[in-house]
Amino acid sequence: MKRLALGILGSGKGSNCRAILESIQAGTLPAEARVVISEVLDAPILEIAREFSVPNAYLPPGQFRTRLEPNAEAELVKMLREAGVELVVLAGFMRVLKATMLSAFARRIINIHPSLLPKFPGLEAWKQALDAGATVTGCTVHFVDEKIDHGDIIAQSEVPILPNDSPDSLHARIQIAEHELYPAAITKLCGEI
Ligand code: GRF
């Protein structure tokens, strides 16, 4: 199977990026990480890229807090294109992508979210599930569109909520499920893109 060229974007600790890079290394995910990009200069995800010898870059985000400045988003498109990226993988990327990226990589941007979408979009989805008294939650891999935590669903994994769960314990179990689900979902796309 042809190896799909990935560009991974993240703002934080990068545990999903690590799971993806480990799956590539283990030969279970027929993909190639071309570049890891973060808008946070000292994000651990960039350190993980270096650990796996994957090209990596800091992208200055500009003046906005929740999205990239238009010229930063255009620069992001350029960086991904120059790296030959076919699929953009959001792994804890905390900026909302706008039309420049969405049109350059139409149906080629995916995200992982810590709930069973359409339930609990937005921040701290595990806490939302606990507060709502849900008995099951999970994680979702989906295509990215112009709405937040919205778009066609690619794969989901359920995580039961235990009676004595705290936000931290539940979040930790969801992350374990994410680390299985994301590489598996990308593997599925490798046969389709
Ligand atoms: C994940 O829990 C994911 O669901 C959400 O952001 C988190 C990123 O975690 N979109 P990490 O940086 O991959 O550890």
CSV table of C-alpha atoms and ligand atoms in Angstrom, one decimal:
chain,number,residue,atom,x,y,z
A,1,MET,CA,0.0,0.0,0.0
A,2,LYS,CA,1.2,3.5,-0.8
A,3,ARG,CA,2.4,5.5,2.2
A,4,LEU,CA,0.2,8.4,2.9
A,5,ALA,CA,2.1,11.7,3.5
A,6,LEU,CA,0.9,13.2,6.8
A,7,GLY,CA,1.3,16.7,8.2
A,8,ILE,CA,0.6,16.7,12.0
A,9,LEU,CA,-0.5,19.9,13.7
A,10,GLY,CA,-0.6,20.3,17.5
A,11,SER,CA,-0.4,22.8,20.3
A,12,GLY,CA,0.4,20.7,23.3
A,13,LYS,CA,1.8,17.6,24.8
A,14,GLY,CA,1.5,15.5,21.6
A,15,SER,CA,0.5,12.1,23.0
A,16,ASN,CA,-1.6,11.4,19.9
A,17,CYS,CA,1.3,12.5,17.7
A,18,ARG,CA,3.5,10.0,19.6
A,19,ALA,CA,0.9,7.2,19.1
A,20,ILE,CA,0.8,7.9,15.3
A,21,LEU,CA,4.6,8.0,15.0
A,22,GLU,CA,5.0,4.8,17.0
A,23,SER,CA,2.4,3.1,14.7
A,24,ILE,CA,4.3,4.2,11.6
A,25,GLN,CA,7.6,3.0,13.2
A,26,ALA,CA,6.0,-0.3,14.1
A,27,GLY,CA,4.8,-0.8,10.5
A,28,THR,CA,1.1,-1.0,11.4
A,29,LEU,CA,0.3,2.4,9.8
A,30,PRO,CA,1.3,2.7,6.2
A,31,ALA,CA,2.0,6.4,6.3
A,32,GLU,CA,4.9,8.8,6.5
A,33,ALA,CA,5.0,11.9,8.8
A,34,ARG,CA,6.4,14.6,6.5
A,35,VAL,CA,6.2,17.5,9.1
A,36,VAL,CA,5.0,18.3,12.6
A,37,ILE,CA,3.9,22.0,13.0
A,38,SER,CA,3.0,23.9,16.2
A,39,GLU,CA,2.0,27.5,16.8
A,40,VAL,CA,3.4,27.1,20.3
A,41,LEU,CA,7.2,27.6,20.3
A,42,ASP,CA,7.9,25.2,23.3
A,43,ALA,CA,5.2,22.7,22.7
A,44,PRO,CA,6.2,19.1,23.7
A,45,ILE,CA,4.8,17.9,20.4
A,46,LEU,CA,7.8,19.5,18.6
A,47,GLU,CA,10.1,17.7,20.9
A,48,ILE,CA,8.4,14.4,20.1
A,49,ALA,CA,8.9,15.1,16.3
A,50,ARG,CA,12.6,15.6,16.9
A,51,GLU,CA,12.7,12.4,19.0
A,52,PHE,CA,11.4,10.5,15.9
A,53,SER,CA,13.5,12.6,13.5
A,54,VAL,CA,10.5,14.1,11.8
A,55,PRO,CA,10.9,17.6,10.3
A,56,ASN,CA,9.2,20.1,12.5
A,57,ALA,CA,8.5,23.8,12.6
A,58,TYR,CA,7.1,26.6,14.8
A,59,LEU,CA,4.5,28.7,13.1
A,60,PRO,CA,4.0,32.1,14.7
A,61,PRO,CA,0.2,32.4,14.9
A,62,GLY,CA,-0.2,36.2,14.9
A,63,GLN,CA,-2.3,38.4,17.1
A,64,PHE,CA,-5.5,36.3,17.5
A,65,ARG,CA,-6.1,33.8,20.3
A,66,THR,CA,-8.4,31.2,18.8
A,67,ARG,CA,-7.4,31.2,15.1
A,68,LEU,CA,-4.4,31.9,13.0
A,69,GLU,CA,-3.8,35.3,11.4
A,70,PRO,CA,-4.6,35.1,7.7
A,71,ASN,CA,-1.0,35.4,6.6
A,72,ALA,CA,-0.1,32.7,9.2
A,73,GLU,CA,-2.7,30.4,7.7
A,74,ALA,CA,-1.4,31.0,4.2
A,75,GLU,CA,2.1,30.2,5.4
A,76,LEU,CA,0.8,27.0,6.9
A,77,VAL,CA,-0.7,26.0,3.6
A,78,LYS,CA,2.7,26.7,1.9
A,79,MET,CA,4.6,24.7,4.5
A,80,LEU,CA,2.3,21.7,4.2
A,81,ARG,CA,2.4,21.8,0.4
A,82,GLU,CA,6.1,22.1,0.3
A,83,ALA,CA,6.3,19.0,2.5
A,84,GLY,CA,4.1,17.2,0.0
A,85,VAL,CA,1.4,16.6,2.7
A,86,GLU,CA,-1.7,14.7,1.5
A,87,LEU,CA,-3.5,14.4,4.8
A,88,VAL,CA,-3.5,17.0,7.6
A,89,VAL,CA,-3.8,15.5,11.0
A,90,LEU,CA,-4.9,17.7,13.9
A,91,ALA,CA,-3.6,16.3,17.2
A,92,GLY,CA,-4.5,18.8,19.9
A,93,PHE,CA,-4.3,21.8,17.6
A,94,MET,CA,-6.0,24.6,19.5
A,95,ARG,CA,-6.7,27.1,16.6
A,96,VAL,CA,-9.8,27.0,14.5
A,97,LEU,CA,-8.9,26.6,10.8
A,98,LYS,CA,-10.5,28.9,8.3
A,99,ALA,CA,-11.3,29.0,4.6
A,100,THR,CA,-7.6,29.3,3.4
A,101,MET,CA,-6.7,25.9,5.0
A,102,LEU,CA,-10.2,24.3,4.5
A,103,SER,CA,-10.1,25.0,0.7
A,104,ALA,CA,-6.5,24.1,0.2
A,105,PHE,CA,-7.0,20.7,1.9
A,106,ALA,CA,-10.7,20.1,1.2
A,107,ARG,CA,-11.7,16.8,3.0
A,108,ARG,CA,-8.1,16.2,3.7
A,109,ILE,CA,-8.0,17.5,7.3
A,110,ILE,CA,-9.0,15.3,10.2
A,111,ASN,CA,-9.3,15.8,14.0
A,112,ILE,CA,-9.7,13.7,17.1
A,113,HIS,CA,-12.1,14.9,19.8
A,114,PRO,CA,-12.6,13.4,23.3
A,115,SER,CA,-16.3,12.6,23.1
A,116,LEU,CA,-18.8,10.7,21.0
A,117,LEU,CA,-19.7,13.5,18.6
A,118,PRO,CA,-22.2,15.0,18.1
A,119,LYS,CA,-22.3,14.9,21.9
A,120,PHE,CA,-20.2,17.3,23.8
A,121,PRO,CA,-18.3,19.4,21.2
A,122,GLY,CA,-16.0,22.1,22.6
A,123,LEU,CA,-13.5,22.3,25.5
A,124,GLU,CA,-13.1,19.7,28.3
A,125,ALA,CA,-15.6,17.3,26.6
A,126,TRP,CA,-14.9,14.6,29.3
A,127,LYS,CA,-16.0,17.0,32.0
A,128,GLN,CA,-19.1,17.9,30.0
A,129,ALA,CA,-19.9,14.2,29.8
A,130,LEU,CA,-19.4,13.7,33.6
A,131,ASP,CA,-21.5,16.8,34.4
A,132,ALA,CA,-24.3,15.6,32.2
A,133,GLY,CA,-24.4,12.3,34.1
A,134,ALA,CA,-23.6,10.2,31.0
A,135,THR,CA,-22.6,6.6,31.5
A,136,VAL,CA,-20.6,6.3,28.4
A,137,THR,CA,-18.5,8.7,26.4
A,138,GLY,CA,-15.4,8.1,24.1
A,139,CYS,CA,-13.6,9.7,21.3
A,140,THR,CA,-14.2,10.5,17.6
A,141,VAL,CA,-12.1,11.0,14.6
A,142,HIS,CA,-13.8,13.2,12.0
A,143,PHE,CA,-13.2,15.3,8.9
A,144,VAL,CA,-12.8,19.0,9.8
A,145,ASP,CA,-15.2,21.5,8.3
A,146,GLU,CA,-16.0,25.2,9.1
A,147,LYS,CA,-17.8,24.4,12.4
A,148,ILE,CA,-16.0,23.4,15.6
A,149,ASP,CA,-15.8,19.7,16.4
A,150,HIS,CA,-18.2,19.0,13.5
A,151,GLY,CA,-17.9,17.1,10.1
A,152,ASP,CA,-18.3,13.6,8.8
A,153,ILE,CA,-17.3,11.0,11.3
A,154,ILE,CA,-14.6,8.5,10.4
A,155,ALA,CA,-14.4,6.4,13.5
A,156,GLN,CA,-15.5,6.3,17.1
A,157,SER,CA,-14.5,4.4,20.2
A,158,GLU,CA,-16.6,4.1,23.4
A,159,VAL,CA,-15.3,4.6,26.9
A,160,PRO,CA,-17.5,3.7,29.9
A,161,ILE,CA,-17.8,6.3,32.7
A,162,LEU,CA,-17.2,4.6,36.1
A,163,PRO,CA,-19.1,5.6,39.2
A,164,ASN,CA,-16.1,7.0,40.9
A,165,ASP,CA,-14.5,8.7,37.9
A,166,SER,CA,-12.9,12.1,38.3
A,167,PRO,CA,-12.4,14.4,35.3
A,168,ASP,CA,-8.7,13.4,35.3
A,169,SER,CA,-9.3,9.6,35.5
A,170,LEU,CA,-11.9,9.7,32.8
A,171,HIS,CA,-9.7,11.9,30.6
A,172,ALA,CA,-6.8,9.5,31.0
A,173,ARG,CA,-8.9,6.6,29.9
A,174,ILE,CA,-10.2,8.5,26.9
A,175,GLN,CA,-6.7,9.3,25.9
A,176,ILE,CA,-5.7,5.6,26.0
A,177,ALA,CA,-8.7,5.0,23.6
A,178,GLU,CA,-7.5,7.9,21.4
A,179,HIS,CA,-4.1,6.4,21.0
A,180,GLU,CA,-5.6,3.2,19.5
A,181,LEU,CA,-8.3,4.9,17.5
A,182,TYR,CA,-6.3,7.7,15.7
A,183,PRO,CA,-3.7,5.4,14.1
A,184,ALA,CA,-6.4,2.9,13.2
A,185,ALA,CA,-8.6,5.6,11.6
A,186,ILE,CA,-5.7,7.0,9.6
A,187,THR,CA,-4.9,3.4,8.4
A,188,LYS,CA,-8.4,3.1,7.2
A,189,LEU,CA,-8.0,6.4,5.2
A,190,CYS,CA,-4.7,5.2,3.7
A,191,GLY,CA,-6.7,2.7,1.6
A,192,GLU,CA,-9.2,5.4,0.5
A,193,ILE,CA,-7.1,8.5,-0.3
B,1,GRF,C1,-6.8,15.1,22.7
B,1,GRF,O1,-7.4,14.6,23.9
B,1,GRF,C2,-7.7,15.3,21.6
B,1,GRF,O2,-8.9,14.6,21.8
B,1,GRF,C3,-8.0,16.8,21.7
B,1,GRF,O3,-6.8,17.4,22.2
B,1,GRF,C4,-6.1,16.4,22.9
B,1,GRF,C5,-4.6,16.4,22.5
B,1,GRF,O4,-3.8,15.6,23.3
B,1,GRF,N1,-8.4,17.3,20.5
B,1,GRF,P1,-2.3,15.3,22.9
B,1,GRF,O5,-1.6,16.6,22.7
B,1,GRF,O6,-2.4,14.5,21.7
B,1,GRF,O7,-1.8,14.6,24.1
